[in-house]
Short mmCIF file of C-alpha atoms in Angstrom, two decimals:
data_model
loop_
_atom_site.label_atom_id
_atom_site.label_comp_id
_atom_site.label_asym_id
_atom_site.label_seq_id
_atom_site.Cartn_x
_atom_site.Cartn_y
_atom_site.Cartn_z
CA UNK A 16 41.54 -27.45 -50.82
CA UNK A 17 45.18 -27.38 -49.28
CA UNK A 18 47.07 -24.68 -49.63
CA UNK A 19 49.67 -24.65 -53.16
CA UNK A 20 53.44 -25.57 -52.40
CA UNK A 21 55.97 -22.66 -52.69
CA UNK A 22 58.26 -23.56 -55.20
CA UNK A 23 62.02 -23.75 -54.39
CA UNK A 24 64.74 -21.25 -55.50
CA UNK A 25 66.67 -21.63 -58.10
CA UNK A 26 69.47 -21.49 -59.67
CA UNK A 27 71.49 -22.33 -63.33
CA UNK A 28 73.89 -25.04 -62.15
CA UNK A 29 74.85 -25.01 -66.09
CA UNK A 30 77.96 -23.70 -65.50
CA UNK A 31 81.24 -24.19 -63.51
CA UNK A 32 81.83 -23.31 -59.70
CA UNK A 33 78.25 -23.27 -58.79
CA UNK A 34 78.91 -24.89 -56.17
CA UNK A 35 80.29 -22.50 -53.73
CA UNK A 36 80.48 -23.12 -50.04
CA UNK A 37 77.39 -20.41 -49.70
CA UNK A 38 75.01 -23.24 -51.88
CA UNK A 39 76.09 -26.10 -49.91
CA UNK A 40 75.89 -24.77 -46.74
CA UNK A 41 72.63 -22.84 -46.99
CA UNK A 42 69.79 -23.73 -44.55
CA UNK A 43 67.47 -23.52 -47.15
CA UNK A 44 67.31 -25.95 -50.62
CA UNK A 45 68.39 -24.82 -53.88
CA UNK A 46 67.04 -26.21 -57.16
CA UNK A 47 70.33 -26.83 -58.59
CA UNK A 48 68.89 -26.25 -62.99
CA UNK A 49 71.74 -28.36 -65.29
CA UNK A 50 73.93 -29.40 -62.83
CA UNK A 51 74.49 -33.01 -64.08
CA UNK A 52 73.29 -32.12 -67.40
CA UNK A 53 76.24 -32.87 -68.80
CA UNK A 54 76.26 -36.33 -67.50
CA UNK A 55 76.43 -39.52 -70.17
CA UNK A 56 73.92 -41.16 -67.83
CA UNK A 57 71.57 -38.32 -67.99
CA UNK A 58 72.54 -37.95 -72.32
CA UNK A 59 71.61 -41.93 -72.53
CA UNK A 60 68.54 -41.76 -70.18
CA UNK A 61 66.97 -38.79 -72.24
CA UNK A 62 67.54 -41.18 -75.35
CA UNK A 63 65.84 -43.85 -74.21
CA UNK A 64 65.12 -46.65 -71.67
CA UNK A 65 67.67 -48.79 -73.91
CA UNK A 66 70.44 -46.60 -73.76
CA UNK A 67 70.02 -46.45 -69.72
CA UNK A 68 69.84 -49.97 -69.07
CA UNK A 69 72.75 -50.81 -71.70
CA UNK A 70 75.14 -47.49 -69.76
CA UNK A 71 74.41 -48.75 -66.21
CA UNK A 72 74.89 -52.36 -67.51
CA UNK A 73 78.69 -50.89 -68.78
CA UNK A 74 79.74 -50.55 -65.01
CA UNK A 75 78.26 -54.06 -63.42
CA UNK A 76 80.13 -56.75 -62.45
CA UNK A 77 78.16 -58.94 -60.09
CA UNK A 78 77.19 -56.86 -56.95
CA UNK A 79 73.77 -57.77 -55.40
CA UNK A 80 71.40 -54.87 -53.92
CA UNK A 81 68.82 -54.59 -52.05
CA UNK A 82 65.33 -54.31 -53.75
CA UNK A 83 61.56 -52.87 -52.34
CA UNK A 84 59.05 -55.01 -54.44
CA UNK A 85 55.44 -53.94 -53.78
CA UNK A 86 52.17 -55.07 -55.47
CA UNK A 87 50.77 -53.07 -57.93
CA UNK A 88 47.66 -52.04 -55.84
CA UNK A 89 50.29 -50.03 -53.20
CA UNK A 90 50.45 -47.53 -56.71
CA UNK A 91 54.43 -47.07 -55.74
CA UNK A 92 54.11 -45.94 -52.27
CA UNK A 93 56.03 -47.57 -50.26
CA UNK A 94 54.74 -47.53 -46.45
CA UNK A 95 53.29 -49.94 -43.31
CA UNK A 96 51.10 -52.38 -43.93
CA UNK A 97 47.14 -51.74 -42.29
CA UNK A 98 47.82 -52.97 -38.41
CA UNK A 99 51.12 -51.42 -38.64
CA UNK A 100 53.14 -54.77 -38.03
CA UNK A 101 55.04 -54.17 -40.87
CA UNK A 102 55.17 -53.25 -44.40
CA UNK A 103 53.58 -53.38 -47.67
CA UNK A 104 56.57 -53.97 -49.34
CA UNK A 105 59.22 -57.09 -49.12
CA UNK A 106 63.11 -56.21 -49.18
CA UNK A 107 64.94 -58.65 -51.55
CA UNK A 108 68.83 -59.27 -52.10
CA UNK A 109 69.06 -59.89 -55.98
CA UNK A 110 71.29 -59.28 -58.61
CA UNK A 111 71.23 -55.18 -59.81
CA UNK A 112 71.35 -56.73 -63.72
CA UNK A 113 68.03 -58.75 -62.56
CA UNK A 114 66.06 -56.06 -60.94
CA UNK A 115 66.72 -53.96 -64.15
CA UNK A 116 65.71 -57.34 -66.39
CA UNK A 117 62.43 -56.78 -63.92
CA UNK A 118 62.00 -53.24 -64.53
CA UNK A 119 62.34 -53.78 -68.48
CA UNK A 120 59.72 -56.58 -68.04
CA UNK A 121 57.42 -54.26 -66.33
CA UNK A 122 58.14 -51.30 -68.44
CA UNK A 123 54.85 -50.95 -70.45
CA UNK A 124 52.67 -52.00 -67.70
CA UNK A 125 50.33 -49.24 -67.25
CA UNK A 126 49.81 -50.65 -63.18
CA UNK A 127 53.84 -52.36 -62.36
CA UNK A 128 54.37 -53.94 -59.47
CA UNK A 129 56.53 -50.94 -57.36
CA UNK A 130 60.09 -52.03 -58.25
CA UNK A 131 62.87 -49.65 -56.15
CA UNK A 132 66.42 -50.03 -55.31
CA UNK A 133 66.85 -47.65 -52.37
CA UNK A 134 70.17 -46.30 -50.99
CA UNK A 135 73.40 -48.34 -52.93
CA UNK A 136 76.93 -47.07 -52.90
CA UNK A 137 77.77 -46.43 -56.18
CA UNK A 138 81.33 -47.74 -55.81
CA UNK A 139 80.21 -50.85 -54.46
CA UNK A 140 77.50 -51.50 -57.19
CA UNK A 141 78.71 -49.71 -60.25
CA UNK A 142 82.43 -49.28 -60.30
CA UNK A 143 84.15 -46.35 -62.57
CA UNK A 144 80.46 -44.84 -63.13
CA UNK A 145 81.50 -41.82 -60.91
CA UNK A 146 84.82 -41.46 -63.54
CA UNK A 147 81.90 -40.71 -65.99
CA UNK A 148 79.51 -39.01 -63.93
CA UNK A 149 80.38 -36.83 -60.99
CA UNK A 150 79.64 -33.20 -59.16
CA UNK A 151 82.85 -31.11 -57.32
CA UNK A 152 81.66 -30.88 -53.73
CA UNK A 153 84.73 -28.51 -52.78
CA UNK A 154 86.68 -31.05 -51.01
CA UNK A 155 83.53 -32.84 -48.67
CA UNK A 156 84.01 -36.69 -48.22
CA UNK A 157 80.40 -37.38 -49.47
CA UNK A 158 79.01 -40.65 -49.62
CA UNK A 159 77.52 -41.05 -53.47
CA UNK A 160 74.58 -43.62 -53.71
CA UNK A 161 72.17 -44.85 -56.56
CA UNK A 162 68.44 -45.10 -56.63
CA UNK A 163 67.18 -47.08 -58.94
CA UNK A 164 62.93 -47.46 -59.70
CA UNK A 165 59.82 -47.11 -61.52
CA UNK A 166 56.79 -44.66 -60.35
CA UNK A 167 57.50 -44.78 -56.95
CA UNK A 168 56.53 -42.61 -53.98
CA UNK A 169 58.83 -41.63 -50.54
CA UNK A 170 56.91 -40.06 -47.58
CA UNK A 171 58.31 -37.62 -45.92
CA UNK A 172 61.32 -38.19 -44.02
CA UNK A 173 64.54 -36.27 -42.91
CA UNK A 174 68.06 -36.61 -43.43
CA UNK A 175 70.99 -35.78 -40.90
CA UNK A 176 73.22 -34.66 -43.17
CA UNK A 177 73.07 -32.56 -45.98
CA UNK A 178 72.16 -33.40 -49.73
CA UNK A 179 72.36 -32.72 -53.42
CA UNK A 180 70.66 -35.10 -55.23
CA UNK A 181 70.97 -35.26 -58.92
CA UNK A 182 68.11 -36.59 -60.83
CA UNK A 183 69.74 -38.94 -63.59
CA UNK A 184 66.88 -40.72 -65.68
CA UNK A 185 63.30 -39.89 -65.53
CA UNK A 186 61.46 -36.77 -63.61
CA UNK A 187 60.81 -36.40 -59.90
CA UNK A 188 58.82 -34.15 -57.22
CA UNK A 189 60.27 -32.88 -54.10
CA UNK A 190 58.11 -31.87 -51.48
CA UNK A 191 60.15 -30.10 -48.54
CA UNK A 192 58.83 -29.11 -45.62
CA UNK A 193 61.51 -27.19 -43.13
CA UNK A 194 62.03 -28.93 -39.55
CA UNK A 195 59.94 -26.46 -37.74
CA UNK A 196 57.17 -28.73 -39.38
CA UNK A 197 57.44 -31.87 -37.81
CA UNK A 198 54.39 -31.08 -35.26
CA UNK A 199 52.15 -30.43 -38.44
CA UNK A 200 52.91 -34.22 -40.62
CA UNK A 201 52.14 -36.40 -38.13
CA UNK A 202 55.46 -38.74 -38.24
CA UNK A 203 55.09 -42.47 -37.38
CA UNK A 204 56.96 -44.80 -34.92
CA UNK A 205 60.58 -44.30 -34.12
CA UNK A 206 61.72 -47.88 -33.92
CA UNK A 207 59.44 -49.33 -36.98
CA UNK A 208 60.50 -47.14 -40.15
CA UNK A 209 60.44 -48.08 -43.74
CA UNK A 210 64.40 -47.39 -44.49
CA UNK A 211 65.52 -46.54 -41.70
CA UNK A 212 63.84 -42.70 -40.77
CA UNK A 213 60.59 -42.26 -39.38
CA UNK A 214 58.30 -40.95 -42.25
CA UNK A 215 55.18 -38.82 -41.91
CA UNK A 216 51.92 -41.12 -41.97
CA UNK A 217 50.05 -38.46 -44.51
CA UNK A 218 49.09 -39.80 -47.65
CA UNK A 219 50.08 -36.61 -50.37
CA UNK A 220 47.96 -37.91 -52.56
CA UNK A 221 45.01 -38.21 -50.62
CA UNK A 222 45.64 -36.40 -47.31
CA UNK A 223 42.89 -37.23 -45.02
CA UNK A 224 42.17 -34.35 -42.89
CA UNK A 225 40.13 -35.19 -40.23
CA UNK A 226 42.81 -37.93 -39.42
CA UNK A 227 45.66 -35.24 -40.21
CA UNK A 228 44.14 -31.47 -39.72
CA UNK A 229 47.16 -29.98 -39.03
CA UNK A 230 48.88 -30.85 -42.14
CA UNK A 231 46.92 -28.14 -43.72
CA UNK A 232 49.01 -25.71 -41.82
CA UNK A 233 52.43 -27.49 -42.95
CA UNK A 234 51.20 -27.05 -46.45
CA UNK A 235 51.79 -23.35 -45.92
CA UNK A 236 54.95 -24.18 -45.56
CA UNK A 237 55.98 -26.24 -47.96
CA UNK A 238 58.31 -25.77 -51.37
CA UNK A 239 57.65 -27.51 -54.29
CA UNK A 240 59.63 -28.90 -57.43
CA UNK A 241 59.69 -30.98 -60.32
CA UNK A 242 63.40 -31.99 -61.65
CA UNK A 243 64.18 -33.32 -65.42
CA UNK A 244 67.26 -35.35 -65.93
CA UNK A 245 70.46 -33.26 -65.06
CA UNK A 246 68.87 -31.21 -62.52
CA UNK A 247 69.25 -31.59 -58.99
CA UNK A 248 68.13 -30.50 -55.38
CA UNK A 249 70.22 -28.94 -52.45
CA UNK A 250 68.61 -30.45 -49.38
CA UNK A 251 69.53 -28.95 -46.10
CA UNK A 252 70.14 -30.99 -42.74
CA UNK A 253 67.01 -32.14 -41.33
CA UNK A 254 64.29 -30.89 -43.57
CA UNK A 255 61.67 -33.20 -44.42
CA UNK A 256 61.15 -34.57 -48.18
CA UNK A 257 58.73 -36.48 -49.64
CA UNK A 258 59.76 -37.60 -53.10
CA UNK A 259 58.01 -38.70 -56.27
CA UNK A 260 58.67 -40.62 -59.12
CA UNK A 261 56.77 -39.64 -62.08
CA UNK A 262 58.06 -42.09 -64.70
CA UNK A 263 58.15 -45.66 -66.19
CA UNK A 264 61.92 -45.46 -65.56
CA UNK A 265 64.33 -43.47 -62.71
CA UNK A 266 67.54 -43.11 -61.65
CA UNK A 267 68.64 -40.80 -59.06
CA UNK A 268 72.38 -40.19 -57.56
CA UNK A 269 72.50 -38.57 -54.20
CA UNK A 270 75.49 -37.01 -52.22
CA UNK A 271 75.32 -37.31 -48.21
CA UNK A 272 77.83 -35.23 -46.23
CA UNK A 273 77.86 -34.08 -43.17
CA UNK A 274 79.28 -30.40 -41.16
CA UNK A 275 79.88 -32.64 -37.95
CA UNK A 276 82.88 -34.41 -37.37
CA UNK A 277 82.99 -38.22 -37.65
CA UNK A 278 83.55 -38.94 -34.47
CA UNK A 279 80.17 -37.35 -33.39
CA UNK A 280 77.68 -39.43 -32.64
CA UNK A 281 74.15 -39.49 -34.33
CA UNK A 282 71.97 -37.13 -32.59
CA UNK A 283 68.68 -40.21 -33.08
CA UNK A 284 70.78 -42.21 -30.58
CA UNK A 285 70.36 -39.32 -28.07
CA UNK A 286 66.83 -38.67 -28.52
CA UNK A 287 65.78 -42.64 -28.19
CA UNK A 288 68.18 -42.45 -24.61
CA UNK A 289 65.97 -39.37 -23.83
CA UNK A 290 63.11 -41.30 -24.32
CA UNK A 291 64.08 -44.46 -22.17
CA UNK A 292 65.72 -41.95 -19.37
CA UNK A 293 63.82 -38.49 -19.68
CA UNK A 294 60.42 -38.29 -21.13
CA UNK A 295 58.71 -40.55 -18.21
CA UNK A 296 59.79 -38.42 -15.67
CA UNK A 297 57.47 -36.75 -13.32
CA UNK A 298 56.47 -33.18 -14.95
CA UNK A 299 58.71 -31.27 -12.41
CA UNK A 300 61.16 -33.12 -12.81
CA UNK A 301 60.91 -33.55 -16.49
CA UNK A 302 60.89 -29.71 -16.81
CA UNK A 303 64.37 -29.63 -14.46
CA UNK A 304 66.02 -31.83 -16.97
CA UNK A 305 64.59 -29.15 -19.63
CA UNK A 306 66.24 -26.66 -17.97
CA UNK A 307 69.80 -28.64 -17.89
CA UNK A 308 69.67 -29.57 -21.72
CA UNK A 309 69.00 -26.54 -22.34
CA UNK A 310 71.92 -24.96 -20.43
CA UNK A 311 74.83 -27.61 -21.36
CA UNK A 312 73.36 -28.54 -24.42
CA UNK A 313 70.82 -26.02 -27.00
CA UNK A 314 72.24 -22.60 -25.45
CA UNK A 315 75.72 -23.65 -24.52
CA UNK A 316 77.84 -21.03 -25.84
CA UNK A 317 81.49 -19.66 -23.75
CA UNK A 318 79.69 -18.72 -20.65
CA UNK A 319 78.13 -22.38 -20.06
CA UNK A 320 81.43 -23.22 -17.83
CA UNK A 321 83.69 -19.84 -17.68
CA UNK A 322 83.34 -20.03 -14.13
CA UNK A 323 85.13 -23.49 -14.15
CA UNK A 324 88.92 -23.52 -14.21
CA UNK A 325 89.80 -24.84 -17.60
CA UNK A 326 91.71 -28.28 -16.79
CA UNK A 327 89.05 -29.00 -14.55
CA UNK A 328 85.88 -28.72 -17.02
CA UNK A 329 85.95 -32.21 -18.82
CA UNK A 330 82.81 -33.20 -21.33
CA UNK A 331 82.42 -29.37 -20.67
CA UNK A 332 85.28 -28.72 -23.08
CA UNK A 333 85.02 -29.10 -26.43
CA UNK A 334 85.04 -32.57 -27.66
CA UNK A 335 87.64 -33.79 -29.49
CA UNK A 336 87.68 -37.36 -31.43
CA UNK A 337 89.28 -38.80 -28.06
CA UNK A 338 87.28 -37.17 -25.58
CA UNK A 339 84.13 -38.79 -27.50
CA UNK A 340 85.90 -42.16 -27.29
CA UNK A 341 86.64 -41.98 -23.31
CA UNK A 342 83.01 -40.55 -23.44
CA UNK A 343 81.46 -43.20 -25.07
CA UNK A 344 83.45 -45.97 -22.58
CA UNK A 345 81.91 -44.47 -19.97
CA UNK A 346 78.48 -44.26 -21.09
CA UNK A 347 78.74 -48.00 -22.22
CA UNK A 348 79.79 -48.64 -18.55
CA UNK A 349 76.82 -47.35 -17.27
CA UNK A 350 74.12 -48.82 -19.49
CA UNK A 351 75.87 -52.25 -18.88
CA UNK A 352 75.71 -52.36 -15.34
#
């Protein structure tokens, strides 16, 4: 038997100013109780399907999304298909009124097809919603998005930046796993993903552990919780979460922000050059280029270049939004040659 989740701190988000520059810059995730309670979506969702569809119908105008349609027999997880070619799901551009006209068809079914509307901007899809519905994030130019499904299940993935997701119709379970993990879930290809993030190839519901042993030893690790409507989840940078949703009907909003500057680059792009340039090496060398990444890049700190005169330390300085530009010229240069 694996071991039993942890389950995540809490807090009562019931009230004002819970979110305080401590919450949403922790390095751990915070069960955020009430925070969207308040909500009408959340008020209309815990009335009934009816009232959802007929609120989120309110905003449309004629914006088409992009929809995961599975087969019933996938039981709402989306992943690959069995040689790994692909997926088991198709994406479809259609109408947001006509996937919820789908999910309303489907809505009694006791097996539905998997029906899920991943990642939308809410001000693209739903216009004046956020009027109605909407968290204070202190000033941070987060990007809000919609997820719209029935029972549906996420591996686990990460995020680059950080997250408070606000569960607005229906009841979900977060799995996190902190990034010290990713040895233990056995993540799949790089340049093949579902949505976009490599996912881990473990099957929570039936973990098979003679294909997976170590995943035992990242369910030590794990936190655990289960979110009614107007609750919501802190996730930290880079922690892994796999995502559940447990009824006939969901809605989630989600707000991604990030403690970088925009003109940083993402840090994927630098791993998949490491892997074209770096990882083929020969060992000695390979461990040489260790030792350089780790100097100018994990342990840099003030001493890294205090024996260069300042003018004369370039990339070596810190990077402004046009060093990164003259930067990234010159790195195009290169590759293109």
């Amino acid at each position: 038997m694996l071991p039993a989740a942890e389950p995540i701190r809490e807090i009562d988000a019931s009230g004002p100013s819970v979110l305080t520059d401590a919450v949403l810059a922790s390095t751990e995730p915070v069960v955020l109780r009430g925070l969207a309670a308040r909500w009408p979506m959340v008020r209309a969702a815990i009335a009934s399907f009816d009232a959802a569809d007929a609120y989120l119908r309110r905003f449309y105008r004629d914006a088409t999304v992009t929809a995961m349609l599975g087969a019933p027999d996938i039981g709402g997880r989306f992943f690959y298909n069995q040689d790994f070619t692909g997926f088991n799901f198709a994406p479809v551009r259609a109408r947001l009124d006509a996937v919820l006209a789908e999910l309303r068809g489907h809505l009694r079914d006791d097996v539905p097809p998997a029906i899920y509307v991943g990642s939308t901007t809410i001000d693209t899809c739903l216009p004046g919603f956020r009027a109605e519905n909407d968290i204070d994030l202190g000033g941070r130019d987060a990007l809000a998005s919609i997820w719209i499904g029935n029972r549906t299940r996420i591996a686990a993935h990460y995020d680059l930046p950080d997250n408070v997701a606000c569960v607005a119709a229906g009841r979900r379970r977060f799995t996190l796993f902190p990034p010290d993990q990713v040895d233990n879930l056995y993540i799949g290809p790089l340049d093949l993903t579902p949505a976009g993030q490599p996912i881990s190839l473990v099957d929570f519901h039936q973990p098979d552990l003679d294909r997976f042993p170590k995943f035992e030893e990242a369910m030590r690790h794990a936190r655990v919780a289960e979110l009614a409507p107007g609750d919501a989840l802190f996730i930290p940078s880079m922690w892994w979460h796999h995502i559940e949703a447990l009824d006939r009907f969901n809605v989630l909003v989600n707000y991604w922000w990030r403690q970088s500057p925009d003109y940083m680059d993402t840090p994927i792009n630098a791993l998949m050059h490491a892997l074209m340039s770096v990882r083929d090496l020969p060992p000695e060398q390979r461990r040489a280029w260790q030792g350089l990444f780790r100097r100018y890049v994990f342990e840099a700190g003030e001493e890294t270049a205090a024996h260069i005169a300042p003018h004369a330390r370039g990339v070596l300085n810190p990077l402004d939004d046009a060093a990164v530009r003259a930067l990234r010229a010159q790195l195009l240069k290169r590759m293109n040659r």
